[in-house]
């Protein structure tokens, strides 16, 4: 099945769910890149924040109003956030961060009343598998790495927040336990495991249809 077609279907369905006057967090990745023109075409009055420079530039080029999400003067909550996924489990766990933007993506998802995930059907998996993206503080990096098994650094420039992008390659059999274990290592800024409780709805393009599930219900 054509993943691009399925991503576009999910993106179209998500664009139709956005209402006038919404404060909206825009994710990062190729599915979001398909979503942005569909959103802009609706001509709604929106206030947007972006999870990456790429998304910010694409959104602005389409005429969407993007505002900063840094500092105490910025929006402190959002109505909605929409983003892609790398893997989606049956239980609604989502792995994100193949593009290295998972920290900002998780902050935006958590700030939103509703977080929608849009994806093609190949992102649904029977079992979650590595890698799990990580963002690590440069300060004390060697000491942080000594406390983390099976982690490799990505050959990427620093994140927009000045941090190091890495990947955890161990098993993901118990995502809740792994999420806790990764979060409790000082120096781990964020990991790419998004729990079902964070996800309001998943829209998956499947052939010529869009399947919608609500993991947190
Ligand atoms: C970036 C992400 C992306 O949302 C994820 O990698 C999915 O990307 P795509 O829509 O290109 O398949 O988490 O950090």
CSV table of C-alpha atoms and ligand atoms in Angstrom, one decimal:
chain,number,residue,atom,x,y,z
A,1,UNK,CA,0.0,0.0,0.0
A,2,UNK,CA,1.2,3.5,-0.8
A,3,UNK,CA,2.3,5.1,2.4
A,4,UNK,CA,2.3,8.6,1.0
A,5,UNK,CA,-1.4,8.2,0.0
A,6,UNK,CA,-2.2,6.9,3.4
A,7,UNK,CA,-0.4,9.7,5.2
A,8,UNK,CA,-2.3,12.2,3.0
A,9,UNK,CA,-5.6,10.6,3.9
A,10,UNK,CA,-4.8,10.8,7.6
A,11,UNK,CA,-3.6,14.4,7.2
A,12,UNK,CA,-6.8,15.3,5.3
A,13,UNK,CA,-9.0,13.8,8.0
A,14,UNK,CA,-7.1,15.7,10.7
A,15,UNK,CA,-7.3,19.0,8.8
A,16,UNK,CA,-11.1,18.7,8.8
A,17,UNK,CA,-11.1,18.3,12.6
A,18,UNK,CA,-9.5,21.7,13.2
A,19,UNK,CA,-11.9,24.5,14.1
A,20,UNK,CA,-11.7,28.2,13.7
A,21,UNK,CA,-9.9,30.0,16.6
A,22,UNK,CA,-7.9,27.0,17.6
A,23,UNK,CA,-4.5,27.2,19.2
A,24,UNK,CA,-2.6,24.4,17.6
A,25,UNK,CA,0.8,22.7,18.0
A,26,UNK,CA,2.3,21.5,14.7
A,27,UNK,CA,4.5,18.4,14.8
A,28,UNK,CA,7.4,17.5,12.6
A,29,UNK,CA,8.0,15.1,9.7
A,30,UNK,CA,6.7,14.1,6.3
A,31,UNK,CA,3.1,13.5,7.4
A,32,UNK,CA,3.0,16.9,9.0
A,33,UNK,CA,4.4,18.4,5.8
A,34,UNK,CA,1.4,16.9,4.0
A,35,UNK,CA,-0.9,18.2,6.7
A,36,UNK,CA,0.2,21.8,6.7
A,37,UNK,CA,-1.0,22.8,3.2
A,38,UNK,CA,-4.3,21.0,3.9
A,39,UNK,CA,-4.7,23.0,7.1
A,40,UNK,CA,-3.7,26.3,5.5
A,41,UNK,CA,-6.2,25.7,2.6
A,42,UNK,CA,-9.0,25.8,5.2
A,43,UNK,CA,-8.4,29.4,5.7
A,44,UNK,CA,-9.1,29.3,9.5
A,45,UNK,CA,-8.1,31.9,12.0
A,46,UNK,CA,-5.4,29.9,14.0
A,47,UNK,CA,-2.6,30.5,16.4
A,48,UNK,CA,0.2,27.9,15.7
A,49,UNK,CA,3.3,26.9,17.5
A,50,UNK,CA,5.9,24.7,15.7
A,51,UNK,CA,8.0,21.8,17.1
A,52,UNK,CA,10.9,22.4,14.7
A,53,UNK,CA,12.4,25.0,12.5
A,54,UNK,CA,11.4,23.0,9.4
A,55,UNK,CA,7.8,23.0,10.4
A,56,UNK,CA,7.9,26.7,11.3
A,57,UNK,CA,9.3,27.6,7.9
A,58,UNK,CA,6.8,25.4,6.0
A,59,UNK,CA,3.9,26.8,8.0
A,60,UNK,CA,4.9,30.4,7.6
A,61,UNK,CA,5.4,29.9,3.9
A,62,UNK,CA,1.8,28.7,3.7
A,63,UNK,CA,0.6,31.8,5.5
A,64,UNK,CA,-0.1,30.2,8.9
A,65,UNK,CA,0.5,32.4,11.9
A,66,UNK,CA,3.3,30.8,14.0
A,67,UNK,CA,4.2,32.2,17.3
A,68,UNK,CA,7.1,31.5,19.7
A,69,UNK,CA,6.7,28.7,22.3
A,70,UNK,CA,9.7,29.8,24.3
A,71,UNK,CA,9.6,31.8,27.5
A,72,UNK,CA,7.0,32.8,30.0
A,73,UNK,CA,5.1,35.2,27.7
A,74,UNK,CA,4.3,32.3,25.2
A,75,UNK,CA,1.0,30.3,25.2
A,76,UNK,CA,0.9,28.1,28.2
A,77,UNK,CA,-1.7,25.7,26.8
A,78,UNK,CA,-3.0,24.6,23.4
A,79,UNK,CA,-6.3,23.4,22.2
A,80,UNK,CA,-4.9,20.8,19.9
A,81,UNK,CA,-1.6,19.2,18.7
A,82,UNK,CA,-1.2,17.1,15.5
A,83,UNK,CA,1.9,15.1,14.8
A,84,UNK,CA,3.2,12.0,13.0
A,85,UNK,CA,4.6,8.7,14.5
A,86,UNK,CA,7.3,6.2,13.8
A,87,UNK,CA,5.6,3.2,15.5
A,88,UNK,CA,2.1,2.8,17.0
A,89,UNK,CA,1.3,-0.2,19.2
A,90,UNK,CA,-2.0,-1.9,19.7
A,91,UNK,CA,-2.2,-0.4,23.2
A,92,UNK,CA,-1.6,3.1,21.8
A,93,UNK,CA,2.0,3.6,22.7
A,94,UNK,CA,3.6,5.8,20.1
A,95,UNK,CA,7.3,6.0,19.3
A,96,UNK,CA,8.4,9.4,17.9
A,97,UNK,CA,11.7,11.2,17.3
A,98,UNK,CA,13.1,9.7,14.1
A,99,UNK,CA,13.5,13.3,13.1
A,100,UNK,CA,15.0,14.1,16.5
A,101,UNK,CA,12.3,16.5,17.5
A,102,UNK,CA,10.6,14.3,20.1
A,103,UNK,CA,11.4,16.6,23.1
A,104,UNK,CA,9.6,19.6,21.6
A,105,UNK,CA,6.9,17.3,20.2
A,106,UNK,CA,6.2,15.8,23.7
A,107,UNK,CA,6.1,19.3,25.3
A,108,UNK,CA,3.6,20.4,22.7
A,109,UNK,CA,1.5,17.2,22.9
A,110,UNK,CA,1.4,17.6,26.7
A,111,UNK,CA,0.4,21.2,26.5
A,112,UNK,CA,-2.6,20.4,24.3
A,113,UNK,CA,-6.1,19.5,25.4
A,114,UNK,CA,-6.2,17.0,22.5
A,115,UNK,CA,-3.2,15.3,20.8
A,116,UNK,CA,-3.9,13.7,17.5
A,117,UNK,CA,-1.4,11.3,15.8
A,118,UNK,CA,-1.6,10.9,12.0
A,119,UNK,CA,0.2,8.1,10.2
A,120,UNK,CA,0.2,5.5,7.4
A,121,UNK,CA,-0.7,1.9,8.2
A,122,UNK,CA,2.9,0.7,8.1
A,123,UNK,CA,3.4,2.6,11.4
A,124,UNK,CA,1.2,0.1,13.2
A,125,UNK,CA,3.3,-2.6,14.8
A,126,UNK,CA,2.5,-5.8,16.7
A,127,UNK,CA,5.5,-5.2,19.0
A,128,UNK,CA,7.4,-2.0,19.6
A,129,UNK,CA,11.0,-2.3,18.6
A,130,UNK,CA,14.1,-0.2,19.0
A,131,UNK,CA,15.5,2.3,18.4
A,132,UNK,CA,14.0,4.7,21.0
A,133,UNK,CA,15.1,8.3,20.2
A,134,UNK,CA,16.7,10.2,23.1
A,135,UNK,CA,17.7,13.8,23.7
A,136,UNK,CA,20.6,14.1,26.1
A,137,UNK,CA,22.1,17.1,27.8
A,138,UNK,CA,25.7,17.9,26.6
A,139,UNK,CA,26.7,18.7,30.1
A,140,UNK,CA,28.0,15.5,31.7
A,141,UNK,CA,27.3,13.5,28.5
A,142,UNK,CA,30.0,10.9,29.2
A,143,UNK,CA,28.6,10.3,32.7
A,144,UNK,CA,25.1,10.0,31.3
A,145,UNK,CA,26.2,7.6,28.7
A,146,UNK,CA,27.9,5.5,31.3
A,147,UNK,CA,24.6,5.0,33.0
A,148,UNK,CA,22.7,4.1,29.8
A,149,UNK,CA,23.2,0.7,28.2
A,150,UNK,CA,22.9,0.2,24.4
A,151,UNK,CA,22.8,3.8,23.4
A,152,UNK,CA,24.4,5.3,20.3
A,153,UNK,CA,24.8,9.0,19.4
A,154,UNK,CA,23.4,10.2,16.2
A,155,UNK,CA,25.6,12.0,13.8
A,156,UNK,CA,23.4,15.1,13.8
A,157,UNK,CA,23.9,18.8,14.7
A,158,UNK,CA,22.6,19.7,18.2
A,159,UNK,CA,18.9,20.0,18.8
A,160,UNK,CA,17.4,23.5,18.7
A,161,UNK,CA,17.7,23.4,22.5
A,162,UNK,CA,21.5,22.6,22.2
A,163,UNK,CA,21.2,19.0,23.2
A,164,UNK,CA,22.5,15.7,21.7
A,165,UNK,CA,20.3,13.3,19.8
A,166,UNK,CA,20.9,9.6,20.5
A,167,UNK,CA,19.1,6.2,20.2
A,168,UNK,CA,18.4,3.5,22.7
A,169,UNK,CA,18.8,0.0,21.1
A,170,UNK,CA,17.6,-2.3,23.9
A,171,UNK,CA,14.3,-4.2,23.9
A,172,UNK,CA,11.0,-2.4,24.3
A,173,UNK,CA,8.9,-5.3,25.6
A,174,UNK,CA,7.7,-3.2,28.6
A,175,UNK,CA,7.4,0.4,27.3
A,176,UNK,CA,6.0,1.8,30.6
A,177,UNK,CA,9.0,0.4,32.5
A,178,UNK,CA,11.5,1.5,29.9
A,179,UNK,CA,9.9,5.0,29.8
A,180,UNK,CA,10.4,5.3,33.6
A,181,UNK,CA,13.9,3.9,33.5
A,182,UNK,CA,15.0,6.3,30.8
A,183,UNK,CA,13.3,9.3,32.5
A,184,UNK,CA,15.1,8.6,35.7
A,185,UNK,CA,18.6,8.9,34.3
A,186,UNK,CA,19.9,12.5,35.0
A,187,UNK,CA,21.0,14.0,31.7
A,188,UNK,CA,18.2,12.4,29.7
A,189,UNK,CA,16.2,15.4,28.6
A,190,UNK,CA,13.5,13.3,26.9
A,191,UNK,CA,12.8,10.0,25.2
A,192,UNK,CA,10.6,9.2,22.3
A,193,UNK,CA,8.1,6.9,24.1
A,194,UNK,CA,4.7,8.6,24.1
A,195,UNK,CA,2.2,6.8,26.5
A,196,UNK,CA,-1.4,6.1,25.5
A,197,UNK,CA,-2.6,8.5,28.2
A,198,UNK,CA,-1.0,11.4,26.2
A,199,UNK,CA,-2.7,10.4,22.9
A,200,UNK,CA,-6.3,11.5,22.3
A,201,UNK,CA,-6.8,10.0,18.9
A,202,UNK,CA,-4.8,8.1,16.3
A,203,UNK,CA,-5.8,8.6,12.6
A,204,UNK,CA,-4.3,5.9,10.4
A,205,UNK,CA,-4.6,5.9,6.6
A,206,UNK,CA,-5.4,2.4,5.7
A,207,UNK,CA,-5.8,1.7,2.0
A,208,UNK,CA,-8.5,4.3,1.0
A,209,UNK,CA,-9.9,4.7,4.4
A,210,UNK,CA,-9.0,6.4,7.7
A,211,UNK,CA,-9.2,4.3,10.9
A,212,UNK,CA,-9.6,6.2,14.1
A,213,UNK,CA,-8.8,4.9,17.6
A,214,UNK,CA,-8.8,6.5,21.0
A,215,UNK,CA,-6.1,4.9,23.1
A,216,UNK,CA,-6.7,6.8,26.3
A,217,UNK,CA,-10.4,5.8,26.6
B,1,LIG,C1,10.0,13.6,14.3
B,1,LIG,C2,8.9,12.6,14.4
B,1,LIG,C3,8.0,12.3,13.3
B,1,LIG,O1,6.7,12.7,13.6
B,1,LIG,C4,8.1,10.9,13.0
B,1,LIG,O2,9.4,10.5,12.7
B,1,LIG,C5,7.2,10.5,11.8
B,1,LIG,O3,7.7,11.0,10.6
B,1,LIG,P1,7.0,10.9,9.2
B,1,LIG,O4,5.7,11.6,9.3
B,1,LIG,O5,8.0,11.5,8.3
B,1,LIG,O6,6.8,9.4,9.0
B,1,LIG,O7,8.7,12.1,15.5
B,1,LIG,O8,10.7,13.7,15.4
